[in-house]
Each structure stands twice: as C-alpha cells, then as structure tokens.
Coordinates of C-alpha atoms and ligand atoms in Angstrom, one line a residue:
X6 CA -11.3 2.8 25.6
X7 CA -9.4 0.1 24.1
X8 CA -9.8 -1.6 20.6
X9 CA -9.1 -5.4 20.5
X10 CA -8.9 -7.0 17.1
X11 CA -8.9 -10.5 16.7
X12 CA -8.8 -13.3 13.8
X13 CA -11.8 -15.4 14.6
X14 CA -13.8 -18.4 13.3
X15 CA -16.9 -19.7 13.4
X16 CA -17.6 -19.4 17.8
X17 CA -17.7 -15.3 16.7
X18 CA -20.5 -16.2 14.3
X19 CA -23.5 -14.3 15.7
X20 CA -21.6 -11.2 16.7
X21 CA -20.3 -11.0 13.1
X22 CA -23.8 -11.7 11.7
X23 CA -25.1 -8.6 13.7
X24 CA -22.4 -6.7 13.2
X25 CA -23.2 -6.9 9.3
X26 CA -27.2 -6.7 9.7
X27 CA -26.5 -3.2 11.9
X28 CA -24.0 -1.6 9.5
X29 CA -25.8 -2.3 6.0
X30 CA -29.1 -2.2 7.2
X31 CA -28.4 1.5 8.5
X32 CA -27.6 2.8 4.9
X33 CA -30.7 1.0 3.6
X34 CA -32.7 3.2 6.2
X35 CA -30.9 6.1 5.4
X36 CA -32.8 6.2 2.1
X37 CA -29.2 5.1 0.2
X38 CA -31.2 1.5 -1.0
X39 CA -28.4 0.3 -3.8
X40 CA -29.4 -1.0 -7.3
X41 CA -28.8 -3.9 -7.3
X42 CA -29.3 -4.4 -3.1
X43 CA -26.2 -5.7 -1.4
X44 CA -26.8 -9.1 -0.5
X45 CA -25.2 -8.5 2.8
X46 CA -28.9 -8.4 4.4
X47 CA -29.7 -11.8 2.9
X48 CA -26.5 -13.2 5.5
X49 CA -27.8 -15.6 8.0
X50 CA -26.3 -16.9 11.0
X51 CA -25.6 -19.8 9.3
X52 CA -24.2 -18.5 6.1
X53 CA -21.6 -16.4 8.5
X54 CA -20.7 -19.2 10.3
X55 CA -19.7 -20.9 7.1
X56 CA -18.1 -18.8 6.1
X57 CA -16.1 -17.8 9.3
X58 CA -15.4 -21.5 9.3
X59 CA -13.9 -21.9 6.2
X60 CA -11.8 -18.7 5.6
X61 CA -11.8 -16.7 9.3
X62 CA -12.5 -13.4 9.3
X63 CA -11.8 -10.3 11.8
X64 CA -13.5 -9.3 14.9
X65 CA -13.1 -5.4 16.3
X66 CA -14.1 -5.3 20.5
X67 CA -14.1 -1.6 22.0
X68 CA -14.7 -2.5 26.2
X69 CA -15.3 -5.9 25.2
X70 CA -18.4 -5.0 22.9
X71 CA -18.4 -6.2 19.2
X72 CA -17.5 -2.7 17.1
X73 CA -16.3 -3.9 13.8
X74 CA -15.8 -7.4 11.4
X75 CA -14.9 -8.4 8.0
X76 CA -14.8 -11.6 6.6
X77 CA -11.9 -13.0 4.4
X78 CA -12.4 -14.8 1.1
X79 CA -9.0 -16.0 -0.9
X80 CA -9.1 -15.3 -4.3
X81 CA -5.9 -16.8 -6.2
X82 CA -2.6 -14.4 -5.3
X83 CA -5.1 -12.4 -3.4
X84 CA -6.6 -12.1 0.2
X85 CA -10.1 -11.2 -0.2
X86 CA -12.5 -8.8 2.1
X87 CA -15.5 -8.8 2.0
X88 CA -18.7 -7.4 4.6
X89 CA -16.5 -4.7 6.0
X90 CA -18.9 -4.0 8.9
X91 CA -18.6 -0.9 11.2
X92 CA -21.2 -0.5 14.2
X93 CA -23.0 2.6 13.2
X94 CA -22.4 4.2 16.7
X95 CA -18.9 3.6 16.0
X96 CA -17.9 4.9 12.9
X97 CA -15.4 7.2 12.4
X98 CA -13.8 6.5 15.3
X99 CA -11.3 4.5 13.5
X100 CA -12.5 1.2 13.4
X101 CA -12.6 0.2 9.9
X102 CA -9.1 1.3 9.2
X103 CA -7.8 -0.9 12.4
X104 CA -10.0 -3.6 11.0
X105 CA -8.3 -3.4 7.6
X106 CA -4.9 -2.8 9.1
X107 CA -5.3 -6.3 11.1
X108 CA -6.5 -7.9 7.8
X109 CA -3.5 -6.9 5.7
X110 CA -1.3 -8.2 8.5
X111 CA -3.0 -11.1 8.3
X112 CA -3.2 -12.1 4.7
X113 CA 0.9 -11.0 4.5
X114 CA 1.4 -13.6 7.6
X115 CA -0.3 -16.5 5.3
X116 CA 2.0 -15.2 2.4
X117 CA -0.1 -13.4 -0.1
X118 CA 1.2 -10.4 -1.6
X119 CA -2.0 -8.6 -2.2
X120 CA -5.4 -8.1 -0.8
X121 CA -8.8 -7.3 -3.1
X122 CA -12.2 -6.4 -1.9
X123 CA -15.3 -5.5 -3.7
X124 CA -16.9 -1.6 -3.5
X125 CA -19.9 0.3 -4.9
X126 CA -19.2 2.9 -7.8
X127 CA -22.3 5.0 -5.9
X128 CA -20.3 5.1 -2.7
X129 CA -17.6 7.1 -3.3
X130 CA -17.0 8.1 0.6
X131 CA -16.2 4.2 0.7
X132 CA -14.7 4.6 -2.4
X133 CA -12.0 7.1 -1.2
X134 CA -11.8 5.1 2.3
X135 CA -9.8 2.2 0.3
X136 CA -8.2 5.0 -1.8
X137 CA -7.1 6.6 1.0
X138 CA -5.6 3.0 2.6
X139 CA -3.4 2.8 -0.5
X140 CA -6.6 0.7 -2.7
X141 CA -6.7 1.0 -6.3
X142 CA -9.3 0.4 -9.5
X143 CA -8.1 -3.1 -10.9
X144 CA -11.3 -3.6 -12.1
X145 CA -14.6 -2.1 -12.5
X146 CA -17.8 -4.5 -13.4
X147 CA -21.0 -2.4 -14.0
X148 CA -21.3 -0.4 -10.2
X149 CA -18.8 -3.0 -8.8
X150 CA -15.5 -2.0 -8.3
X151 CA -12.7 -4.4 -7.9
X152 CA -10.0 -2.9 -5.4
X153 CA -6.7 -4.0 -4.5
X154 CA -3.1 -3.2 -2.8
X155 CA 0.1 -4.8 -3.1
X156 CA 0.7 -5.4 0.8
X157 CA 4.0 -3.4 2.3
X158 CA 6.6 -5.7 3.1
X159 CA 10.3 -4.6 4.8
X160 CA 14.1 -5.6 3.6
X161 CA 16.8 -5.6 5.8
X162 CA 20.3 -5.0 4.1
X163 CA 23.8 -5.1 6.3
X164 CA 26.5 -2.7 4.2
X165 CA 25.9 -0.6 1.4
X166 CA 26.1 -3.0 -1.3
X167 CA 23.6 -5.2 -0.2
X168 CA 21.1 -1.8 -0.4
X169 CA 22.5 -1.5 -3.6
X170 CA 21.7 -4.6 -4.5
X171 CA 18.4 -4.2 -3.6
X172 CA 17.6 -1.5 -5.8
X173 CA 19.5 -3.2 -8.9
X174 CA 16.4 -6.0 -8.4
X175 CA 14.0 -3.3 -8.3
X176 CA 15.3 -2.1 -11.8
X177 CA 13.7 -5.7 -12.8
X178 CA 9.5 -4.2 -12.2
X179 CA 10.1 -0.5 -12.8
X180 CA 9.1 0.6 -15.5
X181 CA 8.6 4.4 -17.4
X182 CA 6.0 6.5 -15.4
X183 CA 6.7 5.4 -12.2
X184 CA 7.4 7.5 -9.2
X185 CA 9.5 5.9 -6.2
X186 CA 9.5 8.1 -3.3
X187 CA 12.7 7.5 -0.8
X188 CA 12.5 9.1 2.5
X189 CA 15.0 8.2 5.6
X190 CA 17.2 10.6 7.3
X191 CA 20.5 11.7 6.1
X192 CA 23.0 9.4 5.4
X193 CA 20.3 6.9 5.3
X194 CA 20.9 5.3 2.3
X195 CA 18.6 6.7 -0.1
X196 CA 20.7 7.8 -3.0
X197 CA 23.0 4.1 -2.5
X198 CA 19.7 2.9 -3.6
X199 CA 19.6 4.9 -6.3
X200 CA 22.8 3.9 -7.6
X201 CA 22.2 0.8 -7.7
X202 CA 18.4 1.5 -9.4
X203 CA 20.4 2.9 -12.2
X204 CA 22.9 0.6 -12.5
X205 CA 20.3 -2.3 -13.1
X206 CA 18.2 0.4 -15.5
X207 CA 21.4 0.8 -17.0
X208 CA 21.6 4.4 -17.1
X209 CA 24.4 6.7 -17.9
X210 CA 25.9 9.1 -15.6
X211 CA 26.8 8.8 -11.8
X212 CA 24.6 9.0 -9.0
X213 CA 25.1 11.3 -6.4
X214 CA 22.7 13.6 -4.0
X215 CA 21.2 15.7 -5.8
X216 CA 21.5 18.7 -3.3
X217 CA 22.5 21.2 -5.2
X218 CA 20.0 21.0 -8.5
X219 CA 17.0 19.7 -8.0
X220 CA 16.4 17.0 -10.4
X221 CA 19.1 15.4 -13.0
X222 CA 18.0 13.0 -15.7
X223 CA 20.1 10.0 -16.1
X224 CA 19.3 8.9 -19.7
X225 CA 19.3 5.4 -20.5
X226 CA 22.3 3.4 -22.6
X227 CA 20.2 0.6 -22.9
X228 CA 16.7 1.0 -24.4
X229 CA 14.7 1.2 -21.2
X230 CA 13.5 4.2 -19.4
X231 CA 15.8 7.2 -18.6
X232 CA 16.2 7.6 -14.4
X233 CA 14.7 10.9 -13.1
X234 CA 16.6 12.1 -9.7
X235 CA 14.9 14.3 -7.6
X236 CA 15.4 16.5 -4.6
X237 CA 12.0 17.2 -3.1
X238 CA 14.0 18.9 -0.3
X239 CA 14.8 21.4 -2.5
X240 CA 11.6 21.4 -4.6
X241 CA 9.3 22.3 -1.7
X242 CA 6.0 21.7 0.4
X243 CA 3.7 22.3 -2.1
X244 CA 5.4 21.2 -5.9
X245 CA 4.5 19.3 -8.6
X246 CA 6.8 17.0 -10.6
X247 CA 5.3 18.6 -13.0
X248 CA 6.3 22.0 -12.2
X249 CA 10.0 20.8 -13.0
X250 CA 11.3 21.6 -16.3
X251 CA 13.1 18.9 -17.5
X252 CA 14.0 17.9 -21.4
X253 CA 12.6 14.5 -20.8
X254 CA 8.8 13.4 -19.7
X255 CA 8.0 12.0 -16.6
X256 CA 5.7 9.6 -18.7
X257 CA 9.1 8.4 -20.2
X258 CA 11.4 7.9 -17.3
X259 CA 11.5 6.3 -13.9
X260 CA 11.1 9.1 -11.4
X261 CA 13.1 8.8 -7.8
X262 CA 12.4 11.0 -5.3
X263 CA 14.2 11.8 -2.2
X264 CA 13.3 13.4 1.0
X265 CA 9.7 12.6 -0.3
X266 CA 8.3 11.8 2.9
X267 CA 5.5 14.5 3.8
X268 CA 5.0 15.7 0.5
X269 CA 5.0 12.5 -1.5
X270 CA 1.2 12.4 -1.5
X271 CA 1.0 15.2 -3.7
X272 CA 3.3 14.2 -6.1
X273 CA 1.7 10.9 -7.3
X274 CA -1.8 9.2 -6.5
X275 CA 0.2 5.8 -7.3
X276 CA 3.7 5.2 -6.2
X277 CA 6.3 3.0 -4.4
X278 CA 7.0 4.8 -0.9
X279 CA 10.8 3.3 0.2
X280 CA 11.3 4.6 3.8
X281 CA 15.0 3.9 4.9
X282 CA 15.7 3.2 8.5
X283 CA 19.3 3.1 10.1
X284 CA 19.2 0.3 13.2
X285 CA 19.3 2.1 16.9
X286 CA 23.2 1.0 17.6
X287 CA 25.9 2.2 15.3
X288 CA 25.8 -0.6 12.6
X289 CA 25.5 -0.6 9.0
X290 CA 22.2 -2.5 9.2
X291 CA 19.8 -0.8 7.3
X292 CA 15.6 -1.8 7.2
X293 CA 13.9 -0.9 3.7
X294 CA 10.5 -0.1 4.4
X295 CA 8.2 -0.9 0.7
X296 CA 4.6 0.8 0.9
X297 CA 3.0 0.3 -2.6
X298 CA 0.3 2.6 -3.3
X299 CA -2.6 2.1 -5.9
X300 CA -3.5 -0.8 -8.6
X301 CA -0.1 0.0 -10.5
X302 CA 1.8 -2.1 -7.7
X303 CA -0.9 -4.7 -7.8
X304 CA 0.8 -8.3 -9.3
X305 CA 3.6 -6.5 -10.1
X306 CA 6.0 -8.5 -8.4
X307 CA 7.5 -5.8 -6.4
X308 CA 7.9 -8.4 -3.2
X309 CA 9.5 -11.0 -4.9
X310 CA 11.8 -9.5 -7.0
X311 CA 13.0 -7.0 -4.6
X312 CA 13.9 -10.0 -2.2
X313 CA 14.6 -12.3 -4.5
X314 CA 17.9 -13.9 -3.7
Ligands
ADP415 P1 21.1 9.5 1.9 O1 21.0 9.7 0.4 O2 20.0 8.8 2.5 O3 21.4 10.8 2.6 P2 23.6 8.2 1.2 O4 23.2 7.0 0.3 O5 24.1 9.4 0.5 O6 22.4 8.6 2.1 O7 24.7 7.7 2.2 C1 24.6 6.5 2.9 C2 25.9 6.2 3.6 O8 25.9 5.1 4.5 C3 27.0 5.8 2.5 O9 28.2 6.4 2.9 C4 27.0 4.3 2.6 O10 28.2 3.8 2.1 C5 26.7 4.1 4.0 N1 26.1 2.8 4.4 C6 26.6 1.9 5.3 N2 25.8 0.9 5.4 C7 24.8 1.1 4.5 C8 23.6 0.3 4.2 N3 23.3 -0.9 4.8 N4 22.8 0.8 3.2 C9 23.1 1.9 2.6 N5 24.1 2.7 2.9 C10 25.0 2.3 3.9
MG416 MG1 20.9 11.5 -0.8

C-alpha cells in the first residue's frame, strides 16, 4: 500500500471533481447538512478544471486509485487550500495530513511564507485537524474560520557565531509572551542561541545552561521584554510554565525553553519549535530547524528576519 502525491493540473480534472463530490456529499448524507451548504457540491468538471488550470492543486493515489485532492488558491503572502477532499473509505488512514504535508512543500518551493485555508466553526473535528497540523484562528467570519501557518523553513550556520547570530535576528520578531522551544542534543547549540537571543533583546546577565536551576530571568536593560531561560529537562514530563515561580510574568518576558522537545506541546498551544541538528561528520555545521506553531507566527516575519543577511 503505497501513497503517491502529486502536483497536478487540469488532465487530473475528473478524478479531483469526484474526489470532492464523494467526500462532501458523504457528510451531507450523514445528516451533518451545513447552514449555509458548502458550495463544494455546486463544483463541476469544468469549474475544477479551471481551477486546476490556473492555480494546480494536489492529487493523493493509494495502488494507483485517486484517495485524496485539494486545490490551491494564492491569496497575497499566502498559499491558499481549499476542497480538502478525502475518499470516505480512506479516511483516517492518513491521507489528509500527507495531502497537506505535500501542499506546504509546495507553496514553500514557490516562496510563500504561509499557507491559509477556510474551515467550518460547526466542524470542530476538522477544526482540531488544522490545529493539530500547527493551523491557527486569524480570522473568524460568521461560521467561517480563516486558518493559517507560518510554513517551517531550516538555517544552516557553520561556527558558533554564525548560530549566534542567528538568534540576535530573531530578537528583531520576538516579542513578550512568546515561548521558543529549543530542542537538539547536547552540545548542540541551543543555549549559543540563546546568547545571542539576549544579546539582540538586550538583556542583562550571562547566558549559560541552565542545568542546575531551572529557569533564570534575564531582565531587560533596554525597554523590551525580560528573557526567561528554562530547563525543561529539569522541569519534567508533565510541567507547566506556569507551575514555575518566578518574580516576573511569562506574559512580560520572552520565554526560551531547552530540552523542550517531547514536552513542548504542553507548555504552549502557540510557539516557535527551534530543533538544532549537529551535521553527521565532525564539523561545526549546524542545521536550525524553525517549526512555527499557531496564528501568532502568522506574517510575523520569522523567515525573513531570521535569514536575513
Ligand atoms: P546545548 O545548549 O545545545 O547543549 P551549547 O550551546 O551549550 O549546546 O554548546 C554548543 C557548543 O558547540 C559550544 O561550545 C559552541 O561553541 C560549539 N559550536 C561549534 N559550532 C557551533 C555552531 N555552528 N552552532 C552552535 N554552537 C557551535
Ligand atoms: Mg544548553
């Protein structure tokens, strides 16, 4: 059982259009008719293959058979989705996320920095499918819900200053209440990106592991936000930022986690997951792995500042 995703065009036209008719024609027979309908009934042929001809869209084939389409629609800075269509016999089986997953690539291949599609306040299964695929809430328009995601993108740096450097740009779109989570093995580099975070937050103190406490609170000298330093290590499986008692607010205060990776998804619904990466041979190349999740990333610049040169 292998799953073939493809960009297509207008020759996938009929497949697409059936692909759409079967997946929202099932909920409309499942006694889930939505006020107003979706218009994805009212697609023809035609209108698909105008569609597919203009923008392309994305074609799923399990053993050659059509399983799973969307169609793509450009909106400004953003890739747009839109008639994310599963084969009812297919779904959960994967399908929509490797549909989504080959759309992202996609739209970050043509150079846009985000992605949007449209979903249904009375969905919320569909709701928390885009949640869960790092979506958030930029807008919300009656029972229409305007999703979106700043795409991931990766930064390779050479020596230690060049990481550095790379969080000194990030210092440019943080901003208080953020939570960055920085996961890599040790020695990775995690808290050289730190020190150069607070060095273009301008925050007092040096930055060093913080192995043995588990958070310290760099407070600012400028008049930004003060740099919160954490070791989830030490904090544990199942903490809360919260739980930590620290004479400063997490509201006020950028918040840097390391060793987030596994627990991070508890910590914050929205953050900036940093995943450091040492190259196979014994160099000082480094890749910086940015996964934005939830509206807060959305048009925040994240991509171009951090790569800015
Ligand atoms: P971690 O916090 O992930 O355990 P550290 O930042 O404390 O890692 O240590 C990283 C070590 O690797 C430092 O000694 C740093 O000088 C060195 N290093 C060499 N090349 C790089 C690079 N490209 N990026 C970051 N650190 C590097
Ligand atoms: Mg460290």
């Amino acid at each position: 059982m292998t799953l073939a995703l493809s960009i297509v065009g207008p020759e996938s036209a009929a497949d697409v259009h059936d692909l759409i008719h079967a997946a929202f024609g099932a909920r409309e027979a499942a006694g889930e008719p939505l006020d107003p309908p979706s218009t994805a009934l009212s697609e023809t042929v035609e209108s698909v293959r105008a569609s597919l001809e203009e923008h392309g869209g994305v074609l799923a084939l399990r053993d050659d058979k059509p399983v799973g389409s969307l169609l793509f629609e450009p909106h400004d800075k953003r890739m747009g989705m839109r008639r994310v269509a599963v084969d009812p016999a297919a779904q959960g089986d994967g399908v929509a996320k490797a549909l989504v997953r080959r759309a992202e690539q996609h739209a970050a291949a043509l150079g846009y920095p985000a992605v949007q599609l449209q979903a249904r306040a009375e969905l919320p299964a569909t709701v928390r499918f885009w949640v869960y695929m790092g979506y958030g809430e930029v807008d919300h328009d009656g029972t229409l819900i305007t999703m979106a995601k700043e795409l991931p993108f990766t930064v390779h740096t050479v020596d230690a200053d060049q990481t550095r450097a790379v969080g000194e740009r990030l210092a440019h779109v943080v901003r208080a209440a953020d939570v960055l989570i920085l996961s890599g093995d040790l020695g990775a580099g995690k808290t050289t990106f730190t020190q150069g975070l607070g060095a273009g937050l301008g925050v007092r103190g040096d930055i060093t592991s913080p192995t043995f406490v588990i958070a310290r609170v760099h407070p600012t000298l400028a008049d930004g936000p003060a740099l919160v330093h954490v070791d989830a290590y030490r904090l544990g499986e199942s903490a809360e930022l919260d739980d930590l008692d620290l004479d400063t607010s997490l509201d006020d205060s950028v918040t840097v986690v390391e060793w987030g990776s596994g627990i991070a998804e508890g910590l914050a619904d929205e953050r900036l997951e940093i995943r450091i990466k040492r190259s196979r041979d014994d160099s000082d190349e480094r890749a910086l792995a940015f996964k934005p999740i939830g509206a807060r990333w959305v048009d925040s610049g994240v991509h171009a500042a951090v790569t800015a040169q």
